[in-house]
Amino acid sequence: MASAKIVTWSRKDKNGNFPIGIKVSQNGIPAYLFEGNVLASRDFWDATKQQVKKAHLHHMRITNFLTKRLAEINEKILEFETAKKYSAEDIIEATKPKPVKEISPAPRLPLFKDVADNYLAEQRALGNYDVCKSDTSRLKRFYEFAGNGVTFSKITVKFLRRYTLFLRTGHSRNIH
């Protein structure tokens, strides 16, 4: 039969605090579950009552949290007792909170305008002012046709043919 109790770690952690956790032991083999609760001193811990002493600022909050977790672990122990095959580590793994998978937002498609603006900035930085001036006028015509919110996925062969037709119908400054 497994047993569970609330304990403090006997050694300080790297921050100089004493972690509080739940010890589950079965057949003399212990397993520990620490959830991040710590005490600055072991003087704040009452080992017989398995609770934080009233001298601590948040004694009720920590004690209530730990007793709730202890009740959950005892419930898991009873569930595993009916299955007959388990270890203390199995109980700890069953009671650990499962990580919540974050739903990542859909990746934002890069706008043609952003890439074109970066290109023009690079040309200016390199001193290619003639290239920058001619490409700026080309982009002005393109934005006149397509608008500023065009993504690369929208630029297809059909789109480019319509743009060519747009330029041929009098929107080009070139004389043929």
C-alpha positions as semicolon CSV with decimal commas, in nm:
position;residue;x (nm);y (nm);z (nm)
1;M;0,000;0,000;0,000
2;A;0,132;0,341;-0,092
3;S;0,128;0,637;0,141
4;A;0,160;1,010;0,078
5;K;0,255;1,298;0,303
6;I;0,363;1,660;0,278
7;V;0,732;1,718;0,356
8;T;0,997;1,986;0,337
9;W;1,330;1,912;0,181
10;S;1,605;1,893;0,440
11;R;1,861;2,080;0,228
12;K;1,840;2,430;0,091
13;D;1,801;2,482;-0,282
14;K;2,032;2,709;-0,484
15;N;1,833;3,016;-0,369
16;G;1,869;2,928;-0,002
17;N;1,506;2,818;0,043
18;F;1,358;2,489;0,158
19;P;1,124;2,332;-0,102
20;I;0,791;2,188;0,013
21;G;0,657;1,886;-0,169
22;I;0,461;1,565;-0,146
23;K;0,636;1,235;-0,078
24;V;0,472;0,919;-0,210
25;S;0,627;0,596;-0,092
26;Q;0,542;0,239;-0,178
27;N;0,731;-0,058;-0,039
28;G;0,995;0,179;0,101
29;I;1,066;0,342;-0,235
30;P;0,996;0,718;-0,227
31;A;0,899;0,951;-0,508
32;Y;0,868;1,328;-0,468
33;L;0,650;1,593;-0,628
34;F;0,764;1,954;-0,586
35;E;0,546;2,229;-0,731
36;G;0,757;2,537;-0,657
37;N;0,645;2,619;-0,302
38;V;0,937;2,709;-0,075
39;L;1,001;2,828;0,279
40;A;1,279;3,066;0,376
41;S;1,337;2,869;0,697
42;R;1,238;2,527;0,827
43;D;1,110;2,705;1,137
44;F;0,795;2,786;0,938
45;W;0,712;2,415;0,898
46;D;0,512;2,200;1,142
47;A;0,608;1,841;1,058
48;T;0,351;1,675;1,285
49;K;0,054;1,864;1,138
50;Q;0,210;1,870;0,788
51;Q;0,134;2,237;0,738
52;V;0,298;2,578;0,728
53;K;0,300;2,759;1,063
54;K;0,099;3,075;1,112
55;A;0,418;3,281;1,139
56;H;0,455;3,258;0,761
57;L;0,290;3,535;0,559
58;H;0,100;3,303;0,321
59;H;0,056;3,003;0,551
60;M;-0,312;2,942;0,468
61;R;-0,265;2,969;0,093
62;I;0,030;2,728;0,084
63;T;-0,128;2,482;0,328
64;N;-0,458;2,476;0,138
65;F;-0,280;2,421;-0,193
66;L;-0,070;2,138;-0,054
67;T;-0,361;1,963;0,118
68;K;-0,563;1,984;-0,204
69;R;-0,273;1,826;-0,397
70;L;-0,235;1,562;-0,123
71;A;-0,605;1,476;-0,158
72;E;-0,562;1,440;-0,537
73;I;-0,263;1,211;-0,487
74;N;-0,449;1,000;-0,230
75;E;-0,733;0,967;-0,481
76;K;-0,485;0,846;-0,744
77;I;-0,339;0,600;-0,491
78;L;-0,686;0,450;-0,441
79;E;-0,735;0,425;-0,818
80;F;-0,399;0,251;-0,857
81;E;-0,473;0,018;-0,564
82;T;-0,759;-0,131;-0,762
83;A;-0,528;-0,192;-1,059
84;K;-0,275;-0,364;-0,826
85;K;0,023;-0,291;-1,055
86;Y;0,182;0,044;-0,991
87;S;0,480;0,220;-0,838
88;A;0,523;0,549;-0,653
89;E;0,656;0,707;-0,973
90;D;0,338;0,604;-1,156
91;I;0,128;0,790;-0,899
92;I;0,345;1,102;-0,925
93;E;0,329;1,097;-1,306
94;A;-0,048;1,057;-1,297
95;T;-0,094;1,358;-1,070
96;K;0,145;1,597;-1,243
97;P;-0,040;1,866;-1,436
98;K;-0,026;1,806;-1,808
99;P;0,133;2,086;-2,012
100;V;-0,116;2,296;-2,200
101;K;-0,050;2,304;-2,570
102;E;-0,053;2,659;-2,690
103;I;-0,232;2,714;-3,014
104;S;0,010;2,910;-3,220
105;P;-0,145;3,177;-3,435
106;A;-0,138;3,122;-3,806
107;P;0,188;3,252;-3,947
108;R;0,152;3,596;-4,095
109;L;0,226;3,591;-4,464
110;P;0,487;3,846;-4,564
111;L;0,349;4,133;-4,764
112;F;0,505;4,217;-5,095
113;K;0,529;4,579;-4,981
114;D;0,743;4,487;-4,678
115;V;0,991;4,292;-4,888
116;A;1,001;4,564;-5,154
117;D;1,061;4,834;-4,892
118;N;1,350;4,632;-4,747
119;Y;1,494;4,594;-5,096
120;L;1,472;4,969;-5,160
121;A;1,635;5,043;-4,824
122;E;1,922;4,809;-4,912
123;Q;1,969;4,978;-5,248
124;R;1,981;5,321;-5,081
125;A;2,231;5,192;-4,824
126;L;2,452;5,057;-5,103
127;G;2,437;5,391;-5,284
128;N;2,244;5,260;-5,586
129;Y;2,021;5,566;-5,612
130;D;1,941;5,518;-5,981
131;V;1,821;5,161;-5,920
132;C;1,622;5,279;-5,620
133;K;1,454;5,558;-5,819
134;S;1,356;5,336;-6,112
135;D;1,232;5,054;-5,887
136;T;1,031;5,301;-5,678
137;S;0,843;5,415;-5,987
138;R;0,780;5,052;-6,089
139;L;0,649;4,971;-5,743
140;K;0,425;5,277;-5,752
141;R;0,253;5,139;-6,064
142;F;0,229;4,794;-5,908
143;Y;0,065;4,932;-5,591
144;E;-0,169;5,138;-5,810
145;F;-0,283;4,811;-5,968
146;A;-0,277;4,573;-5,670
147;G;-0,287;4,784;-5,355
148;N;-0,054;4,766;-5,057
149;G;-0,188;4,444;-4,903
150;V;-0,063;4,195;-5,162
151;T;0,103;3,877;-5,036
152;F;0,330;3,657;-5,241
153;S;0,072;3,380;-5,255
154;K;-0,164;3,614;-5,444
155;I;0,094;3,683;-5,715
156;T;0,022;3,411;-5,969
157;V;0,065;3,382;-6,345
158;K;-0,292;3,498;-6,395
159;F;-0,230;3,796;-6,166
160;L;0,084;3,892;-6,361
161;R;-0,099;3,867;-6,694
162;R;-0,367;4,103;-6,563
163;Y;-0,093;4,339;-6,444
164;T;0,069;4,330;-6,789
165;L;-0,268;4,412;-6,946
166;F;-0,306;4,696;-6,694
167;L;0,028;4,843;-6,803
168;R;-0,051;4,806;-7,176
169;T;-0,382;4,988;-7,147
170;G;-0,223;5,322;-7,081
171;H;-0,093;5,299;-6,727
172;S;0,268;5,272;-6,834
173;R;0,497;5,570;-6,875
174;N;0,708;5,396;-7,134
175;I;0,663;5,505;-7,494
176;H;0,645;5,210;-7,736
